[in-house]
């Protein structure tokens, strides 16, 4: 698993690549919370994510709760395949804002 | 009637082993002709079970052991996950309604939702815990020999 950050409009984009599970979800958590602590709304890009388990989803939920408290946003982009299935099974697809791609966010 | 053995393998309780466990389970799903959606869900359920073993049975201690046996009968594939930690409460895998926005319980909820049966099958005399997860075989695969 690897991740990197870029900018899109006034958002920070967290690109996740590969598989997020218990072995690496702490690193993702640190990065996500760091972005939010700096006062940035965030788009989590799933386009290169092939797997995420409940430890990864729990971190995104923590991120969403943190974002809401700070009046920021957390959006998930390009969820397909196994990661989308996890969102649907946990019903978190009804909780997060999902978009088809990062560039779908216009402002 | 004897079940057919599909896998018999051990891993350490290190989280870095999860990727290899998933790879093995995905291989079995392909062998049994599960479609992509069901395969992803089965892999997720076994990964969640192993994650719970690492976190709660072994308390994140990496020198424990996870032993996975996979068999099939005419109707189901049966995953048996053995750990060698202290007995955990059998209640911890009960199906509960959870709030996905609150911490805890997501992994168990996923296992219960995806598999046809999830239960502990160890006895008091048994060292450790044995979690058994069963999934119905795809219709075209049922009753067929591999």
Tab-separated table of C-alpha atoms in Angstrom:
chain	number	residue	atom	x	y	z
A	1	UNK	CA	0.000	0.000	0.000
A	2	UNK	CA	1.190	3.508	-0.694
A	3	UNK	CA	-0.383	6.923	-0.588
A	4	UNK	CA	0.402	10.427	-1.688
A	5	UNK	CA	-1.245	13.827	-1.637
A	6	UNK	CA	-2.074	16.366	-4.294
A	7	UNK	CA	-4.250	19.464	-4.594
A	8	UNK	CA	-7.544	19.874	-6.401
A	9	UNK	CA	-9.104	23.350	-6.112
A	10	UNK	CA	-9.095	24.065	-2.369
A	11	UNK	CA	-9.110	20.353	-1.463
A	12	UNK	CA	-6.265	18.074	-0.499
A	13	UNK	CA	-6.546	14.779	-2.353
A	14	UNK	CA	-5.341	11.653	-0.565
A	15	UNK	CA	-4.613	9.013	-3.219
A	16	UNK	CA	-4.630	5.469	-1.832
A	17	UNK	CA	-2.923	2.733	-3.853
A	18	UNK	CA	-3.071	-1.019	-3.251
A	19	UNK	CA	-4.550	-2.643	-0.151
A	20	UNK	CA	-5.453	-1.004	3.169
A	21	UNK	CA	-5.659	-3.386	6.104
A	22	UNK	CA	-4.575	-3.691	9.739
A	23	UNK	CA	-0.893	-3.694	8.732
A	24	UNK	CA	-0.950	-0.172	7.335
A	25	UNK	CA	-4.187	1.584	8.328
A	26	UNK	CA	-2.426	3.507	11.118
A	27	UNK	CA	-0.264	5.276	8.521
A	28	UNK	CA	-3.353	6.266	6.529
A	29	UNK	CA	-5.006	7.516	9.737
A	30	UNK	CA	-2.034	9.720	10.586
A	31	UNK	CA	-1.964	11.259	7.116
A	32	UNK	CA	-5.738	11.807	6.944
A	33	UNK	CA	-5.965	13.407	10.393
A	34	UNK	CA	-2.927	15.556	9.628
A	35	UNK	CA	-4.635	16.966	6.519
A	36	UNK	CA	-7.781	17.746	8.519
A	37	UNK	CA	-5.806	19.209	11.452
A	38	UNK	CA	-4.298	21.693	9.001
A	39	UNK	CA	-7.820	22.869	8.151
A	40	UNK	CA	-8.145	21.263	4.720
A	41	UNK	CA	-11.178	19.534	3.289
A	42	UNK	CA	-10.156	16.214	1.784
A	43	UNK	CA	-11.022	13.967	-1.134
A	44	UNK	CA	-9.948	10.360	-0.631
A	45	UNK	CA	-9.187	8.938	-4.061
A	46	UNK	CA	-10.018	5.215	-4.291
A	47	UNK	CA	-9.229	4.882	-8.015
A	48	UNK	CA	-6.090	2.784	-7.374
A	49	UNK	CA	-7.330	1.158	-4.188
A	50	UNK	CA	-7.897	-2.574	-4.622
A	51	UNK	CA	-8.876	-3.550	-1.069
A	52	UNK	CA	-9.947	-1.960	2.194
A	53	UNK	CA	-11.095	-3.706	5.367
A	54	UNK	CA	-13.062	-2.496	8.383
A	55	UNK	CA	-9.932	-1.041	10.025
A	56	UNK	CA	-9.557	1.217	6.989
A	57	UNK	CA	-13.249	2.084	6.967
A	58	UNK	CA	-13.092	2.940	10.677
A	59	UNK	CA	-10.346	5.448	9.912
A	60	UNK	CA	-12.425	7.084	7.205
A	61	UNK	CA	-15.349	7.306	9.647
A	62	UNK	CA	-13.049	8.920	12.220
A	63	UNK	CA	-11.897	11.300	9.502
A	64	UNK	CA	-15.480	12.155	8.588
A	65	UNK	CA	-16.403	12.825	12.224
A	66	UNK	CA	-13.307	15.033	12.590
A	67	UNK	CA	-14.116	16.872	9.361
A	68	UNK	CA	-17.704	17.510	10.482
A	69	UNK	CA	-16.531	18.926	13.818
A	70	UNK	CA	-14.186	21.304	12.000
A	71	UNK	CA	-16.823	22.225	9.385
A	72	UNK	CA	-14.686	20.646	6.672
A	73	UNK	CA	-15.639	17.912	4.213
A	74	UNK	CA	-14.434	14.410	3.421
A	75	UNK	CA	-15.457	12.986	0.054
A	76	UNK	CA	-14.659	9.591	-1.444
A	77	UNK	CA	-13.867	9.498	-5.163
A	78	UNK	CA	-13.792	6.630	-7.673
A	79	UNK	CA	-14.795	3.744	-5.411
A	80	UNK	CA	-15.264	0.577	-7.481
A	81	UNK	CA	-14.907	-3.183	-7.030
A	82	UNK	CA	-14.082	-4.590	-3.597
A	83	UNK	CA	-13.767	-1.174	-1.824
A	84	UNK	CA	-17.217	-0.153	-3.116
A	85	UNK	CA	-18.627	-3.483	-1.912
A	86	UNK	CA	-17.304	-2.762	1.600
A	87	UNK	CA	-18.919	0.688	1.555
A	88	UNK	CA	-22.219	-0.897	0.538
A	89	UNK	CA	-22.059	-3.806	2.999
A	90	UNK	CA	-21.422	-1.408	5.887
A	91	UNK	CA	-24.033	1.043	4.520
A	92	UNK	CA	-21.359	3.717	4.704
A	93	UNK	CA	-22.146	4.554	1.069
A	94	UNK	CA	-25.176	6.331	2.572
A	95	UNK	CA	-22.996	8.278	4.995
A	96	UNK	CA	-20.102	9.468	2.837
A	97	UNK	CA	-20.402	11.700	-0.188
A	98	UNK	CA	-19.270	9.555	-3.120
A	99	UNK	CA	-18.246	10.936	-6.507
A	100	UNK	CA	-17.158	9.116	-9.659
A	101	UNK	CA	-13.826	10.923	-9.936
A	102	UNK	CA	-11.827	13.673	-8.266
A	103	UNK	CA	-12.449	15.998	-11.199
A	104	UNK	CA	-16.215	15.702	-10.674
A	105	UNK	CA	-15.765	18.083	-7.761
A	106	UNK	CA	-16.001	21.542	-9.245
A	107	UNK	CA	-15.788	23.769	-6.196
B	1	UNK	CA	-18.908	-38.523	5.200
B	2	UNK	CA	-15.492	-36.906	4.869
B	3	UNK	CA	-15.139	-33.375	3.638
B	4	UNK	CA	-12.657	-32.631	0.900
B	5	UNK	CA	-9.604	-30.713	2.093
B	6	UNK	CA	-8.766	-27.570	0.122
B	7	UNK	CA	-6.175	-25.829	2.315
B	8	UNK	CA	-4.243	-26.459	5.496
B	9	UNK	CA	-1.865	-23.602	6.287
B	10	UNK	CA	-0.388	-21.641	9.198
B	11	UNK	CA	0.670	-18.001	9.498
B	12	UNK	CA	2.080	-15.892	12.299
B	13	UNK	CA	-0.250	-13.367	13.951
B	14	UNK	CA	1.605	-10.485	12.279
B	15	UNK	CA	-0.706	-8.075	10.396
B	16	UNK	CA	1.661	-8.241	7.415
B	17	UNK	CA	0.527	-11.855	6.877
B	18	UNK	CA	-3.016	-10.726	6.072
B	19	UNK	CA	-2.193	-10.076	2.410
B	20	UNK	CA	-0.987	-13.667	1.946
B	21	UNK	CA	-4.020	-15.065	3.763
B	22	UNK	CA	-6.281	-13.075	1.417
B	23	UNK	CA	-4.343	-14.354	-1.607
B	24	UNK	CA	-4.828	-17.971	-0.504
B	25	UNK	CA	-8.542	-17.464	0.144
B	26	UNK	CA	-9.004	-15.751	-3.220
B	27	UNK	CA	-7.339	-18.764	-4.860
B	28	UNK	CA	-9.832	-21.108	-3.223
B	29	UNK	CA	-12.746	-18.922	-4.318
B	30	UNK	CA	-11.497	-19.086	-7.901
B	31	UNK	CA	-11.060	-22.863	-7.639
B	32	UNK	CA	-14.678	-23.155	-6.483
B	33	UNK	CA	-15.968	-20.829	-9.252
B	34	UNK	CA	-17.345	-18.110	-6.986
B	35	UNK	CA	-18.053	-14.945	-8.939
B	36	UNK	CA	-16.003	-11.773	-8.304
B	37	UNK	CA	-18.541	-10.233	-5.927
B	38	UNK	CA	-18.852	-13.333	-3.734
B	39	UNK	CA	-15.089	-13.921	-3.839
B	40	UNK	CA	-14.414	-10.363	-2.638
B	41	UNK	CA	-16.928	-10.813	0.167
B	42	UNK	CA	-15.504	-14.155	1.306
B	43	UNK	CA	-11.964	-12.757	1.287
B	44	UNK	CA	-13.206	-9.798	3.332
B	45	UNK	CA	-14.933	-12.051	5.884
B	46	UNK	CA	-11.845	-14.215	6.440
B	47	UNK	CA	-9.611	-11.125	6.621
B	48	UNK	CA	-11.928	-9.607	9.250
B	49	UNK	CA	-11.855	-12.830	11.256
B	50	UNK	CA	-8.036	-12.921	11.140
B	51	UNK	CA	-7.855	-9.230	12.066
B	52	UNK	CA	-10.012	-9.928	15.127
B	53	UNK	CA	-7.755	-12.850	16.090
B	54	UNK	CA	-4.683	-10.596	15.872
B	55	UNK	CA	-6.268	-7.689	17.726
B	56	UNK	CA	-8.422	-9.353	20.367
B	57	UNK	CA	-7.248	-12.954	20.836
B	58	UNK	CA	-3.522	-12.195	20.627
B	59	UNK	CA	-3.785	-8.524	21.751
B	60	UNK	CA	-1.604	-7.463	18.798
B	61	UNK	CA	1.170	-9.836	19.852
B	62	UNK	CA	2.921	-10.981	16.676
B	63	UNK	CA	4.288	-14.333	17.795
B	64	UNK	CA	0.966	-16.140	17.909
B	65	UNK	CA	-0.230	-18.501	15.220
B	66	UNK	CA	-3.228	-18.524	12.903
B	67	UNK	CA	-4.099	-21.905	11.421
B	68	UNK	CA	-6.556	-21.994	8.531
B	69	UNK	CA	-8.210	-25.193	7.365
B	70	UNK	CA	-10.535	-25.048	4.393
B	71	UNK	CA	-12.742	-27.950	3.394
B	72	UNK	CA	-15.838	-28.415	1.305
B	73	UNK	CA	-18.789	-30.721	1.424
B	74	UNK	CA	-21.495	-31.096	-1.202
B	75	UNK	CA	-23.112	-27.775	-0.388
B	76	UNK	CA	-20.672	-25.508	1.425
B	77	UNK	CA	-17.097	-24.361	1.752
B	78	UNK	CA	-16.003	-24.387	5.389
B	79	UNK	CA	-13.255	-22.139	6.759
B	80	UNK	CA	-11.914	-23.057	10.213
B	81	UNK	CA	-9.621	-20.508	11.837
B	82	UNK	CA	-7.706	-21.743	14.859
B	83	UNK	CA	-5.811	-19.509	17.243
B	84	UNK	CA	-3.943	-20.600	20.323
B	85	UNK	CA	-4.757	-17.672	22.597
B	86	UNK	CA	-6.978	-17.602	25.690
B	87	UNK	CA	-10.609	-18.443	25.105
B	88	UNK	CA	-12.617	-15.442	23.987
B	89	UNK	CA	-16.279	-14.968	24.796
B	90	UNK	CA	-18.462	-16.756	22.263
B	91	UNK	CA	-20.833	-13.766	22.471
B	92	UNK	CA	-18.306	-11.584	20.656
B	93	UNK	CA	-19.439	-12.851	17.256
B	94	UNK	CA	-23.169	-12.453	17.863
B	95	UNK	CA	-24.990	-10.551	15.184
B	96	UNK	CA	-25.890	-7.088	16.419
B	97	UNK	CA	-27.329	-3.987	14.846
B	98	UNK	CA	-24.503	-1.487	14.872
B	99	UNK	CA	-24.141	2.181	14.098
B	100	UNK	CA	-21.404	2.278	11.427
B	101	UNK	CA	-20.473	5.781	12.596
B	102	UNK	CA	-19.465	4.507	16.031
B	103	UNK	CA	-16.274	2.531	16.614
B	104	UNK	CA	-16.352	-1.250	16.954
B	105	UNK	CA	-18.333	-4.148	15.569
B	106	UNK	CA	-17.888	-3.500	11.843
B	107	UNK	CA	-15.748	-6.594	11.287
B	108	UNK	CA	-18.197	-8.961	13.000
B	109	UNK	CA	-21.111	-7.368	11.160
B	110	UNK	CA	-19.327	-7.938	7.831
B	111	UNK	CA	-18.559	-11.589	8.631
B	112	UNK	CA	-22.163	-12.268	9.627
B	113	UNK	CA	-23.562	-10.482	6.604
B	114	UNK	CA	-21.356	-12.227	4.062
B	115	UNK	CA	-21.216	-15.822	5.310
B	116	UNK	CA	-24.102	-18.275	5.777
B	117	UNK	CA	-22.869	-19.274	9.220
B	118	UNK	CA	-20.267	-17.938	11.680
B	119	UNK	CA	-19.733	-19.687	14.994
B	120	UNK	CA	-17.117	-20.839	17.471
B	121	UNK	CA	-16.781	-24.625	17.485
B	122	UNK	CA	-14.054	-25.212	20.103
B	123	UNK	CA	-14.694	-26.955	23.359
B	124	UNK	CA	-13.407	-25.993	26.803
B	125	UNK	CA	-10.704	-28.639	26.534
B	126	UNK	CA	-9.463	-27.184	23.268
B	127	UNK	CA	-6.398	-24.939	23.357
B	128	UNK	CA	-7.352	-21.617	21.842
B	129	UNK	CA	-10.382	-20.753	19.762
B	130	UNK	CA	-11.792	-22.232	16.559
B	131	UNK	CA	-14.003	-19.988	14.469
B	132	UNK	CA	-15.948	-21.708	11.719
B	133	UNK	CA	-17.301	-19.740	8.777
B	134	UNK	CA	-19.447	-21.468	6.155
B	135	UNK	CA	-20.550	-20.276	2.734
B	136	UNK	CA	-22.877	-21.999	0.298
B	137	UNK	CA	-21.118	-23.078	-2.876
B	138	UNK	CA	-22.195	-21.435	-6.120
B	139	UNK	CA	-25.155	-23.378	-7.556
B	140	UNK	CA	-23.238	-24.721	-10.557
B	141	UNK	CA	-20.504	-25.990	-8.210
B	142	UNK	CA	-22.721	-27.748	-5.661
B	143	UNK	CA	-22.524	-31.544	-5.782
B	144	UNK	CA	-19.653	-31.440	-8.285
B	145	UNK	CA	-16.291	-32.915	-7.475
B	146	UNK	CA	-13.345	-30.587	-8.042
